[in-house]
XYZ file of C-alpha atoms in Angstrom:
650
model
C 3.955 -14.968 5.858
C 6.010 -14.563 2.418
C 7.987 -17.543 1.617
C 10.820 -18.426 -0.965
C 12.075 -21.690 -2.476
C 14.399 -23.355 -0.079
C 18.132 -22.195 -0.275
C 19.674 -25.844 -0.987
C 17.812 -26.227 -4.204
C 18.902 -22.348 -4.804
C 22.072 -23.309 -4.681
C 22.379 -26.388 -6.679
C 20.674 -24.881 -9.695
C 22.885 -21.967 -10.065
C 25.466 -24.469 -9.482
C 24.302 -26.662 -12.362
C 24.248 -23.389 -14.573
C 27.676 -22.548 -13.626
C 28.573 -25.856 -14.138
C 26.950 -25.312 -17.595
C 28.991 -22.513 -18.641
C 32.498 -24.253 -17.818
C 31.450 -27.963 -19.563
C 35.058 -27.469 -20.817
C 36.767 -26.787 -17.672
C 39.261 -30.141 -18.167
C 39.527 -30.146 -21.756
C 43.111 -29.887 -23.543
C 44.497 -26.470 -23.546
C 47.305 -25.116 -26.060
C 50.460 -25.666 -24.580
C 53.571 -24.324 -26.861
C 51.012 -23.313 -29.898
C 49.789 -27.137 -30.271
C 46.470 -28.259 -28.813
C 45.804 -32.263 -29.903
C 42.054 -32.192 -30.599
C 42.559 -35.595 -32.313
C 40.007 -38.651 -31.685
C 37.577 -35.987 -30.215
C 34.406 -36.712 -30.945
C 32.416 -33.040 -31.516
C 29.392 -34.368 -31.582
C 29.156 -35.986 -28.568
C 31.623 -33.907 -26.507
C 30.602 -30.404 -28.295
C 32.620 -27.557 -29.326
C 36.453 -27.381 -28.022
C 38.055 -24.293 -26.269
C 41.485 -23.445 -28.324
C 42.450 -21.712 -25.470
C 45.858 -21.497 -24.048
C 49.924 -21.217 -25.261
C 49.355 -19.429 -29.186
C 52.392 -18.838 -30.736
C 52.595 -14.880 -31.087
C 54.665 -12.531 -32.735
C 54.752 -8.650 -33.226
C 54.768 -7.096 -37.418
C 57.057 -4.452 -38.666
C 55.478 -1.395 -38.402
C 56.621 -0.643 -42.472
C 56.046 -3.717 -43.882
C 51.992 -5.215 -44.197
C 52.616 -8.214 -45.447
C 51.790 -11.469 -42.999
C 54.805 -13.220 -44.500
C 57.278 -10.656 -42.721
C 55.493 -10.976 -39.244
C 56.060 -15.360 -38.955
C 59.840 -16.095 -38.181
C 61.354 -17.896 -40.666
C 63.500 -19.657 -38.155
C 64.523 -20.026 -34.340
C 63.129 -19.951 -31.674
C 58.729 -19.350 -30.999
C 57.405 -17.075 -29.038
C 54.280 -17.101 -27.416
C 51.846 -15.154 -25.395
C 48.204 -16.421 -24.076
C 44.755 -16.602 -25.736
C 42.383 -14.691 -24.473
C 44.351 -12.131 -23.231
C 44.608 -8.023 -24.229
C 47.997 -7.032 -25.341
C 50.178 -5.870 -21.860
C 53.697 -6.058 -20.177
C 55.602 -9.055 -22.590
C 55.614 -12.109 -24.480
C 57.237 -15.392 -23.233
C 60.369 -14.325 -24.962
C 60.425 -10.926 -23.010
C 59.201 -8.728 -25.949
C 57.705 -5.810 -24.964
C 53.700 -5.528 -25.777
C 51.947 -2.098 -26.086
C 47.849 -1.637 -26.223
C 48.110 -0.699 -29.895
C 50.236 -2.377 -33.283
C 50.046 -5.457 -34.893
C 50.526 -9.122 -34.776
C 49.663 -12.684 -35.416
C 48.250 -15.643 -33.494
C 49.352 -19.361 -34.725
C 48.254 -22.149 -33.233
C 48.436 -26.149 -34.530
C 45.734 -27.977 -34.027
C 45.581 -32.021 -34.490
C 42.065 -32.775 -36.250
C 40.342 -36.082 -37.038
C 39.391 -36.675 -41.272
C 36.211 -36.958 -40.316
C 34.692 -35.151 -43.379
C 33.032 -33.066 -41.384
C 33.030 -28.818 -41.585
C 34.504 -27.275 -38.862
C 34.214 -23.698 -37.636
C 35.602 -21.147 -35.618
C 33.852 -18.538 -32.927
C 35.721 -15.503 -32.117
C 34.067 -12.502 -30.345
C 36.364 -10.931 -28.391
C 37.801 -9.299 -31.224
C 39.316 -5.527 -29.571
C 39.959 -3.990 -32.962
C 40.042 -5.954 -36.545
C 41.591 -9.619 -37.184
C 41.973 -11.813 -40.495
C 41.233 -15.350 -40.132
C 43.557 -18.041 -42.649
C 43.653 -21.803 -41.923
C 46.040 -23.711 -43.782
C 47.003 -20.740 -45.636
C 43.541 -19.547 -46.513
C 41.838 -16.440 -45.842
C 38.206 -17.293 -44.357
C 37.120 -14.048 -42.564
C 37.975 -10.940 -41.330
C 36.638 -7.909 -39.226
C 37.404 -4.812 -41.242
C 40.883 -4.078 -42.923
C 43.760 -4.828 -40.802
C 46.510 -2.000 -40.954
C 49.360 -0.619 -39.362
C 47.837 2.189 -38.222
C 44.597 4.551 -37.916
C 44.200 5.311 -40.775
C 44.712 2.410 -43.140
C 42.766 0.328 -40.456
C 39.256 -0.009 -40.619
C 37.552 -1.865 -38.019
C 33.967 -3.338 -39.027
C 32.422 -6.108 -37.328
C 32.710 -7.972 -33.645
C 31.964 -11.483 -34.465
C 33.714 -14.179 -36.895
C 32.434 -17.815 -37.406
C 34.529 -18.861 -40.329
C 34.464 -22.726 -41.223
C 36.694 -24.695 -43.243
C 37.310 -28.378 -44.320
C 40.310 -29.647 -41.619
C 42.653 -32.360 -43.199
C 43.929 -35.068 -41.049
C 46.297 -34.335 -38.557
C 47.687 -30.823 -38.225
C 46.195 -27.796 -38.969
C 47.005 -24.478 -39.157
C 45.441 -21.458 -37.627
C 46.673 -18.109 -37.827
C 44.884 -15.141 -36.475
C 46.356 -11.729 -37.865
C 45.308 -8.959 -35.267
C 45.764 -5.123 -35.501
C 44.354 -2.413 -32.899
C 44.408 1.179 -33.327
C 41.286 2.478 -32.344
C 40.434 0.739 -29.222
C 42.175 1.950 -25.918
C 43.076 -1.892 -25.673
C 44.438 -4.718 -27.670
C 44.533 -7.950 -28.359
C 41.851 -11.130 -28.269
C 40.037 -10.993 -24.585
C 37.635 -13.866 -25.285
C 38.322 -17.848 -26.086
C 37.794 -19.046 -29.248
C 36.028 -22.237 -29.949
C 36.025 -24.967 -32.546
C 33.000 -27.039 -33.761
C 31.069 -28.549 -36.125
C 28.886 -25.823 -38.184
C 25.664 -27.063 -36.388
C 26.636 -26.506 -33.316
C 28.552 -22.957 -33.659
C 25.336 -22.424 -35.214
C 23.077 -23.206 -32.301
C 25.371 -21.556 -29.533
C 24.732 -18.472 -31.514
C 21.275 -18.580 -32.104
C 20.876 -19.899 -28.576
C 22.872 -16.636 -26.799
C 20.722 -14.516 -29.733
C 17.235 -16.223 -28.325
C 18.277 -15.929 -24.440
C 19.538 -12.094 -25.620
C 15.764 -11.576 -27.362
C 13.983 -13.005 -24.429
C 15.927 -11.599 -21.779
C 15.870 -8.110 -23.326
C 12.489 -7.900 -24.560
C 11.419 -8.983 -20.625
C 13.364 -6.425 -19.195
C 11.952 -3.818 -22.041
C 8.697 -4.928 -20.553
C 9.495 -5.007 -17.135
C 10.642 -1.215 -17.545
C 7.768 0.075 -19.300
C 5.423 -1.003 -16.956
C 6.654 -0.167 -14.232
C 7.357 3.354 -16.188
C 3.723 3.756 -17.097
C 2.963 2.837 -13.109
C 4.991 5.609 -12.094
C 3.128 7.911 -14.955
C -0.043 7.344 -12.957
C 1.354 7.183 -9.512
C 4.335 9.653 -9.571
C 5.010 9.537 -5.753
C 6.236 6.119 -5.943
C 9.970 6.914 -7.241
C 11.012 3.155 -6.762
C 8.793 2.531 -10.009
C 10.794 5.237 -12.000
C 14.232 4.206 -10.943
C 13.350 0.456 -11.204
C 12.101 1.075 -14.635
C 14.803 3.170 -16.091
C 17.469 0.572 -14.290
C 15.621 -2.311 -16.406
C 15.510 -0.655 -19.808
C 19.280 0.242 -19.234
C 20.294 -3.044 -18.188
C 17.906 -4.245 -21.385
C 20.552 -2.151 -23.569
C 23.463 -3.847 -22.310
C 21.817 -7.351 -22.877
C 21.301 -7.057 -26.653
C 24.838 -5.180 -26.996
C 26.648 -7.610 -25.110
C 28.756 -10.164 -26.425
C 26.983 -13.109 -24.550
C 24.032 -12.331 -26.387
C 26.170 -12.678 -29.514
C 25.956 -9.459 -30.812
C 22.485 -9.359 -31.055
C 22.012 -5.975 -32.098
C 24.440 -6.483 -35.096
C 21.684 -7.989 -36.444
C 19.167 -5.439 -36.054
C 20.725 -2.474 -36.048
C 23.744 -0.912 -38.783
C 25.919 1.308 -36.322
C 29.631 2.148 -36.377
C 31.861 -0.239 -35.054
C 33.217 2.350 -32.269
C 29.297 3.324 -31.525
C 28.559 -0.298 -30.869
C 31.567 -0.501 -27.922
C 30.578 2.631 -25.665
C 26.551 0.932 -26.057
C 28.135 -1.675 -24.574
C 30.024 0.175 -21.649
C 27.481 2.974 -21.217
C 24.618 0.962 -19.196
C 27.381 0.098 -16.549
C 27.727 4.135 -15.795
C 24.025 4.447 -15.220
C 23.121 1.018 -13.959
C 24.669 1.005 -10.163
C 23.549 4.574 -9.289
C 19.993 3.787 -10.502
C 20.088 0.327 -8.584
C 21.446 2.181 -5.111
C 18.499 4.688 -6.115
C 15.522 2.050 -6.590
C 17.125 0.073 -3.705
C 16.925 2.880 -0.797
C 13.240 4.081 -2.282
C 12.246 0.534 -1.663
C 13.990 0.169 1.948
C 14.953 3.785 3.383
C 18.608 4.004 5.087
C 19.965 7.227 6.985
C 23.393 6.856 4.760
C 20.782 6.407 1.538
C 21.372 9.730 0.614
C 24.890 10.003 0.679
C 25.729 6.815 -0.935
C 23.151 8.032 -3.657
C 25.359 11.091 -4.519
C 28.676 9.103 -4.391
C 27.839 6.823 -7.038
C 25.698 9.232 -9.095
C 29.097 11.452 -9.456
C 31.435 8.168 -10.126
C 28.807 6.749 -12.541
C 28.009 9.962 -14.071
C 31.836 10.599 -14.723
C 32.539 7.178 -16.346
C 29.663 7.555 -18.538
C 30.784 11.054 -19.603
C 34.345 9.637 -19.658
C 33.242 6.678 -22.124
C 31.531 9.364 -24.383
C 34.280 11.576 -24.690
C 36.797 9.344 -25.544
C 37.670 6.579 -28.108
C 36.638 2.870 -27.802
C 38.334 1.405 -24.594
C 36.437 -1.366 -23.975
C 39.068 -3.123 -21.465
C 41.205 -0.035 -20.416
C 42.213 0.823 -16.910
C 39.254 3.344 -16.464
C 37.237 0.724 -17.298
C 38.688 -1.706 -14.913
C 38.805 0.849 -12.047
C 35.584 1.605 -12.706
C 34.882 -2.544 -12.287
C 36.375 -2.361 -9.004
C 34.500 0.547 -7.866
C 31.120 -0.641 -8.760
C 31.511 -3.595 -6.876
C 31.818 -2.076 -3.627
C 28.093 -1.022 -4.983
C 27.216 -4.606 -4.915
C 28.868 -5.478 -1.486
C 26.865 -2.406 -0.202
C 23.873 -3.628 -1.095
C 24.347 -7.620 -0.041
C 25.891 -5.839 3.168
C 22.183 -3.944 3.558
C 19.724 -6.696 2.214
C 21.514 -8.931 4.933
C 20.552 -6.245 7.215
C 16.817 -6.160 6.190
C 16.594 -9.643 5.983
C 17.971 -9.984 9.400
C 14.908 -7.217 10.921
C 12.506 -9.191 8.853
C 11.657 -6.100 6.688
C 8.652 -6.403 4.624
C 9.417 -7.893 1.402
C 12.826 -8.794 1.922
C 12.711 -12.326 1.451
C 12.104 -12.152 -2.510
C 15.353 -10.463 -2.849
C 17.643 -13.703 -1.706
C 17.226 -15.696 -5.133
C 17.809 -12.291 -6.878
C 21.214 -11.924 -3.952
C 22.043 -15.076 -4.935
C 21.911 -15.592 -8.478
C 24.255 -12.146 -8.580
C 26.310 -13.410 -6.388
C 27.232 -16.765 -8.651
C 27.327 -14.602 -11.414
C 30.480 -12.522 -9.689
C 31.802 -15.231 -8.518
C 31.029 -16.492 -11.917
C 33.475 -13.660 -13.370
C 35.749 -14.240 -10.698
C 36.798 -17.395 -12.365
C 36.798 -16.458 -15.612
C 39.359 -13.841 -15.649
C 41.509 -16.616 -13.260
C 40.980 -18.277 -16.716
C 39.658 -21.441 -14.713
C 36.493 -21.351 -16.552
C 36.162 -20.589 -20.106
C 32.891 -18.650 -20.209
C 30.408 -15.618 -18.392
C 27.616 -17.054 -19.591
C 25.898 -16.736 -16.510
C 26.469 -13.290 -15.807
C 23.927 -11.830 -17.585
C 21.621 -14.863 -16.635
C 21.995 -14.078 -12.594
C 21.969 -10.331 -13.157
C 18.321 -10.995 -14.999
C 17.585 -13.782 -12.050
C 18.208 -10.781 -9.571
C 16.114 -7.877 -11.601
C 13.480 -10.711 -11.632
C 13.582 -11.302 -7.861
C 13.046 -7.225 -7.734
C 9.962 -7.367 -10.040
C 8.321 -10.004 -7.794
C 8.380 -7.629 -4.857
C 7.689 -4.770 -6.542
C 4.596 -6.705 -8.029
C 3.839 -7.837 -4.770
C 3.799 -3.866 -3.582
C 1.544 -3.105 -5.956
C -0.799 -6.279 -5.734
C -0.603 -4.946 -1.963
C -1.330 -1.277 -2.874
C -4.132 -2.116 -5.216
C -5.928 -4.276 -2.637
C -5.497 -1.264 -0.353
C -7.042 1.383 -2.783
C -10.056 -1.686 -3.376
C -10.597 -1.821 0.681
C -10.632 2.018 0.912
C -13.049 2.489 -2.258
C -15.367 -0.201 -0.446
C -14.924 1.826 2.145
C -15.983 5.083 0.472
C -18.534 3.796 -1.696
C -20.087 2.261 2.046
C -19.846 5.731 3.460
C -21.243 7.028 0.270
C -24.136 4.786 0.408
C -24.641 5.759 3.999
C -24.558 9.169 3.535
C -27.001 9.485 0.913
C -29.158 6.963 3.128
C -28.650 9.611 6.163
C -29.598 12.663 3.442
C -32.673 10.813 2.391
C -33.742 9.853 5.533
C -32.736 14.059 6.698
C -34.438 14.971 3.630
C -37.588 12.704 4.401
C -37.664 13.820 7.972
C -37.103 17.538 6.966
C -40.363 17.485 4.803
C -41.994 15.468 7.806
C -41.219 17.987 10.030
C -42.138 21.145 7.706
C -45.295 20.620 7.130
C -45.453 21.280 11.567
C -46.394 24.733 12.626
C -44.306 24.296 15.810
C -40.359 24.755 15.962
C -38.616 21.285 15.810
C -35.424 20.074 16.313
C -34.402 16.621 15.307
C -31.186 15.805 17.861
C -29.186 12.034 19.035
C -29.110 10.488 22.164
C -26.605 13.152 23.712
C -29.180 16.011 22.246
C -26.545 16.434 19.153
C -28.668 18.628 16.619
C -29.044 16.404 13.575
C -31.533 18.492 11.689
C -34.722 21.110 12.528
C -37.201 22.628 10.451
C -37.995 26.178 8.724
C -40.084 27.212 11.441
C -37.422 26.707 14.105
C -34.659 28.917 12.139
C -36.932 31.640 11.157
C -38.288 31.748 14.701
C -34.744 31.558 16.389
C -32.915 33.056 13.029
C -30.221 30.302 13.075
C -29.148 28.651 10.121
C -29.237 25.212 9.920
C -25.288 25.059 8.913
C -24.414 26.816 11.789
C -25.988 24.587 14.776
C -25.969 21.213 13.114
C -23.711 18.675 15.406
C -23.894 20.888 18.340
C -25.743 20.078 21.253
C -28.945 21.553 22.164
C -28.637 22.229 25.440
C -26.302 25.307 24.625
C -29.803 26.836 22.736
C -32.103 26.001 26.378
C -32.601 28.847 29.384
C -29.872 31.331 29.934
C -26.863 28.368 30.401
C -23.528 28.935 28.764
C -23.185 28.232 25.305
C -20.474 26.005 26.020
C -21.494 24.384 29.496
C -23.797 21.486 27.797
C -24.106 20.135 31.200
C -26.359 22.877 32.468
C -28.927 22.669 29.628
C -28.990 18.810 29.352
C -30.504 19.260 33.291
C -33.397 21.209 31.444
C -34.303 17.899 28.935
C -35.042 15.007 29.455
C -33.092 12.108 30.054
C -32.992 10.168 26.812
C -33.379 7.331 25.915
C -36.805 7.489 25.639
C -39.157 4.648 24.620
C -42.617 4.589 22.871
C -44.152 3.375 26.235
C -42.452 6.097 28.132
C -42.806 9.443 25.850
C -41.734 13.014 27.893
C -43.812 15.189 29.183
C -44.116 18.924 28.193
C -42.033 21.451 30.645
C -41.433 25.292 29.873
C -38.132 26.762 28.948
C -36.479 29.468 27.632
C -35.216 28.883 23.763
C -31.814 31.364 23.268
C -32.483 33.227 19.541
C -29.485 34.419 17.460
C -30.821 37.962 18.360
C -30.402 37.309 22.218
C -33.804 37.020 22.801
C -35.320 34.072 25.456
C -38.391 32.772 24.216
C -40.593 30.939 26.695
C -41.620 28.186 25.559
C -43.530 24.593 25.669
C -40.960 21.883 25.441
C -41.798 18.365 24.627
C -39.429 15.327 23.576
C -40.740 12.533 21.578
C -38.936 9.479 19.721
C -38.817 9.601 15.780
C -36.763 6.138 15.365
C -35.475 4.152 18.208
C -33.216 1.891 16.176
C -31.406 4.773 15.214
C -31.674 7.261 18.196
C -33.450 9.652 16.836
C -35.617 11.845 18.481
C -38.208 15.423 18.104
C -37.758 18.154 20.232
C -40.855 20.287 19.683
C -40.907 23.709 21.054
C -44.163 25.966 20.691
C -43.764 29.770 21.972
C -46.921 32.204 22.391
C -45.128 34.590 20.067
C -46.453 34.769 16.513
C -44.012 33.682 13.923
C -43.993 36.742 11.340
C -45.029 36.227 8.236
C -42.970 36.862 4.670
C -44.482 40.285 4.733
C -43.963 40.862 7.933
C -40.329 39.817 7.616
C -39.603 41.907 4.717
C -40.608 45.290 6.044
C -38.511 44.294 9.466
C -35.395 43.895 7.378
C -36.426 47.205 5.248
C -36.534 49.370 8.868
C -33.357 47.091 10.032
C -31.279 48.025 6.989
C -32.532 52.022 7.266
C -31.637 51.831 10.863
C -28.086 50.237 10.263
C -27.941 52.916 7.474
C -29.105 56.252 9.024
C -26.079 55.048 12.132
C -23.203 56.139 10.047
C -24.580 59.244 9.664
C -26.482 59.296 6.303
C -30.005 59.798 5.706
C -32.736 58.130 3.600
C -32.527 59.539 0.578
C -29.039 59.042 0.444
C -29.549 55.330 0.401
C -31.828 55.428 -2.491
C -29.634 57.670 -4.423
C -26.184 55.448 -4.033
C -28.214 52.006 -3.952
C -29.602 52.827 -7.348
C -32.460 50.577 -6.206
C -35.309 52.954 -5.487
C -36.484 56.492 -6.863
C -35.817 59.700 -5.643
C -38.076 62.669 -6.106
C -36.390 66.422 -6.071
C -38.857 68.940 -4.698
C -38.751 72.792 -5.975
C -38.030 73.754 -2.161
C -35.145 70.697 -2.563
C -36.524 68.066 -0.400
C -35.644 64.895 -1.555
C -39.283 62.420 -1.479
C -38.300 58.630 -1.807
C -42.128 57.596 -2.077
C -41.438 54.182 -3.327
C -39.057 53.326 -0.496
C -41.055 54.383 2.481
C -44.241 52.013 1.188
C -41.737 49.182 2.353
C -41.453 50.750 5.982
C -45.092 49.328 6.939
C -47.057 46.478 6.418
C -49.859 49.012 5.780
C -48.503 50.486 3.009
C -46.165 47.466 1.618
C -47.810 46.646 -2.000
C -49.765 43.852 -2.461
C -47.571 42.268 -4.606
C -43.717 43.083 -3.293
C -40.592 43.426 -5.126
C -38.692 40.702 -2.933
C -35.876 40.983 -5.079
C -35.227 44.914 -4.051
C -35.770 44.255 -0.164
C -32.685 41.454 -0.178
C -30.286 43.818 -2.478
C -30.920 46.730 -0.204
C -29.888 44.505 2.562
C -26.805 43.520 0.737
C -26.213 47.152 0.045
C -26.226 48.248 3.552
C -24.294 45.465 4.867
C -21.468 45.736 2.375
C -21.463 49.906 3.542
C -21.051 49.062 7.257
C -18.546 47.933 9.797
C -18.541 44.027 10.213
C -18.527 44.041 14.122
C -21.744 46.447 13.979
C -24.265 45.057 16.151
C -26.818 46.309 13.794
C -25.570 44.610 10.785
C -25.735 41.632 12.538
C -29.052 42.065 13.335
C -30.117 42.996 9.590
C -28.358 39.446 8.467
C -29.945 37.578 10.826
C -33.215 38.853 9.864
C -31.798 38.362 6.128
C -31.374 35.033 6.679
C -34.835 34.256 8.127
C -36.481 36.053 5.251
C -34.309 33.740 3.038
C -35.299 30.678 4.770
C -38.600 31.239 4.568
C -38.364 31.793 0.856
């Protein structure tokens, strides 16, 4: 029986993560563009979300300069942070998805001579970083419009020297390229260690994450290389590498292609969004390889056509990394997810094979939407365990489909024991035949080796060239059909001719006279006698010995030689006119015009056959004259039986 970890301490460890991710879920917030971070002690407490109330204001269109965008009097105006750009500000001014304007928040520090720094990385298009009216960072050029702005980089982590009491942040934002505006993620404050270490920290969990879903799909790739009827491996592969993509392009993994890779800024947004179009419809696809539905089909096709359009969509237009499509397309794909929790309930519930690994996975990916869930209610600060339960639930796949395969291996190992047994015992039974066979050769008498029901297992040359069956074509069937004039296919009848078997050593058979059935029709009487060859195995020797001489090779070879002129001459030809078209024997023109074929009618007659006989010409002639006359000719089916004596005594 397959067994999982207990759902209680499920449950409290993704609760722990989560709990992990929102440390900061009752710090102060910016209320009015002033957050009091005062008396805060980083280094125990950690980095602080500035999240909340930033004072906010929209620039001239005609006029670049950050002095003309800050009010020089009355009242603020704010709008939250993160948040894109959409409907108004507190004051009621309109906000569109593109333009420009500035953040300003006021933030009460500590002199603790201690560096502080910033992390931004929700930045939609380009900002400029200044605290206390210096310029520390920026993402590309900031403009006021497409053309004089040029976006650049994702991620800022600017640090400065903060001066007791209040300080001054302003962030100086302008979007023209994406489809949306604005700041969508928090931004932090911390000492320079610590940004430091949440970066390399997402970067590590990114690289170890990704590269074990890179694995995961390759393998699983290379499985379905060498097994290509199991599609589950293919889609399961393909769903891992794309899902690796989105790790090392996403921003919880800080970027971490930015540092391996030199793309353009608008390339590095639709990596980001492109796994999501190929990601559900290759999940639904692994999912209903793995556990068959009657709907599997159809749901297939639905979400291969909305996946396929978004990722088309995301191709074909400019960076919208938070736009409506994008959103919709959010929406949509969940009703993927509650699909599938909807059908592994369903297989857990009929116990289906394997099932049972998939509730951490179910679990984990549920947390990690609920995880979402809270984050855009901006009652958490952080998704950091989004990625983290999406990789929990990939992992809970790989375990069954490891599990599968374990399974299917030890299945192949039973049935090549299996084989390899059947092998072993079928070149024991050959030896044994073979060993038998020469046994019974070297007897002048006909013998057939048969089982306990009289089952033919093997017989002896003398036996087919006296009865001119082949051995191929009366091994496995039962004797009895060969014994007196009974019906070839009433077995009963002849088994009342033989003995009763089994026999024993103490209680051999005595001979009786029959009648042995030849392929020519014939009845042969016969001496019958039934003696045991191996009792372990049920073997027994069924010897028959006829008054009738058994011909000879010679003999043999001038019967098939008058067989094949008599099959010949039926069709209405003559002699000569087989040596002529054979091409296998000479043909004399006489001056009156009589055609001699001297050679040919020395083989008519044991008398006259040479001493030393061209075998080779008897057996094509044969071949000849069979290949010139009707199948269903009795008397070509009496030249190929005596054919296939001749050969068998060869």
């Amino acid at each position: 029986m397959i067994r999982i970890l207990p759902l209680p301490p499920i449950l409290f460890l993704l609760f722990l993560a989560g709990c992990a991710g929102s440390a900061d879920t009752n710090a102060s917030r910016a209320v009015k563009g002033e957050i009091d971070l005062s008396g805060r002690n980083f280094k125990m407490q950690g980095p602080a979300p500035l999240d909340g109330e930033w004072e906010f204001y929209l620039c001239p269109q005609d006029d670049p300069s950050l002095s003309e965008c800050l009010p020089r009097g009355g009242q603020k105006d704010f709008y939250p942070l993160p948040a894109i750009w959409k409907e108004s500000t507190f004051r009621g001014v309109p906000l569109a998805s593109t333009g420009r304007g500035v953040y300003r928040l006021n933030v009460r520090l500590d002199d603790d001579g201690k560096p502080k720094c910033l992390y931004l990385s929700g930045l939609l298009s380009v900002c400029r970083v200044s605290v206390n009216g210096r310029v520390l960072a920026e993402s590309g050029v900031v403009g006021n419009d497409a053309e004089s702005e040029k976006p650049r980089k994702h991620l800022l982590t600017p640090c400065f020297s903060p001066k007791g009491g209040r300080n001054e942040i302003i962030l100086e934002v302008s979007n023209f390229h994406n489809d949306q505006g604005g700041i969508h993620s928090g931004v932090r404050i911390g000492l320079r260690e610590q940004i430091e270490d949440m970066i390399n920290l997402r970067r590590v969990t990114g690289a170890v994450t990704g590269g074990a879903l890179l694995i995961m799909g390759v393998f699983h790739l290379v499985i379905f290389w060498m097994r290509k009827a199991n599609k589950e491996n293919l889609y399961f592969g393909l769903f891992c590498i794309v899902w690796c993509v989105g790790t090392v392009f996403n921003p919880q993994s800080a970027f971490l292609a930015a540092r391996i890779l030199k793309i353009p800024w608008n390339w590095y947004i639709d990596i980001c969004l492109l796994p999501f179009g190929l990601a559900i419809p290759l999940l639904l696809l692994f999912y209903h390889a793995v556990f068959p539905k009657k709907i599997g089909k159809i749901v297939n096709r639905i979400y291969i056509v909305i996946g396929g359009s978004f990722f088309l969509y995301i191709l074909a237009t400019p960076p919208n990394a938070y736009s409506d499509v994008a959103f919709d397309y959010y929406l949509i794909s969940r009703t993927a997810y509650l699909y599938l929790f909807a059908a592994f309930t369903m297989d857990l519930i009929q116990k289906r094979k394997g099932a049972a690994f998939l509730a951490p996975g179910y679990l984990a990916l549920g947390y990690s939407e609920f995880d979402g869930i809270l984050f855009d209610l901006n009652i958490i600060n952080s998704t950091d365990f989004t990625h983290l339960g999406a990789f929990i639930f990939i992992l809970s796949y790989s375990a069954l489909m490891s599990v599968r395969f374990a399974e299917t291996m030890a299945k192949i190992d039973d049935v090549s024991e299996q084989l390899k047994s059947r092998k072993e015992a079928e070149y024991e039974q050959r030896r044994k035949q073979k060993q038998f066979s020469k046994m019974l050769d070297s007897i002048e008498d006909a013998v057939v080796a048969v089982g306990g029901e009289y089952e033919i297992n093997f017989c002896n040359r003398t036996f087919t060239a006296l009865t001119g069956y082949r051995f191929k074509d009366i091994q496995g069937k039962n004797l009895a059909a060969f014994i007196g004039e009974a019906d070839p296919g009433d077995t009963g009848a002849g088994c009342e001719k033989l003995p009763k078997l089994p026999l024993s050593p103490a209680s051999p058979a005595t001979p009786a006279m029959r009648r042995l059935l030849t392929a020519d029709g014939v009845a042969l009487d016969a001496s019958v006698k039934v003696s045991l060859l191996d009792f372990e195995k049920g073997l027994y020797a069924v010897v028959f010995r006829t008054q009738e001489k058994l011909m000879d090779k010679r003999d043999l070879g001038v019967r098939i030689m008058l067989c094949a002129l008599e099959c010949w001459e039926s069709t209405g030809r003559v002699k000569a006119d087989l040596a002529e078209q054979s091409g296998i024997w000479s043909a004399y023109i006489e001056k009156n015009g009589y055609v001699r074929t001297q050679t040919l009618d020395r083989y008519l007659s044991k008398e006259t056959l040479p001493a030393r006989p061209r075998w080779k010409n008897i057996i094509a002639t044969a071949e000849f004259v069979m290949a010139q006359s009707p199948k269903n000719s009795p008397l070509r089916t009496k030249l190929e039986r005596a054919l296939s004596q001749f050969r068998q005594l060869s």
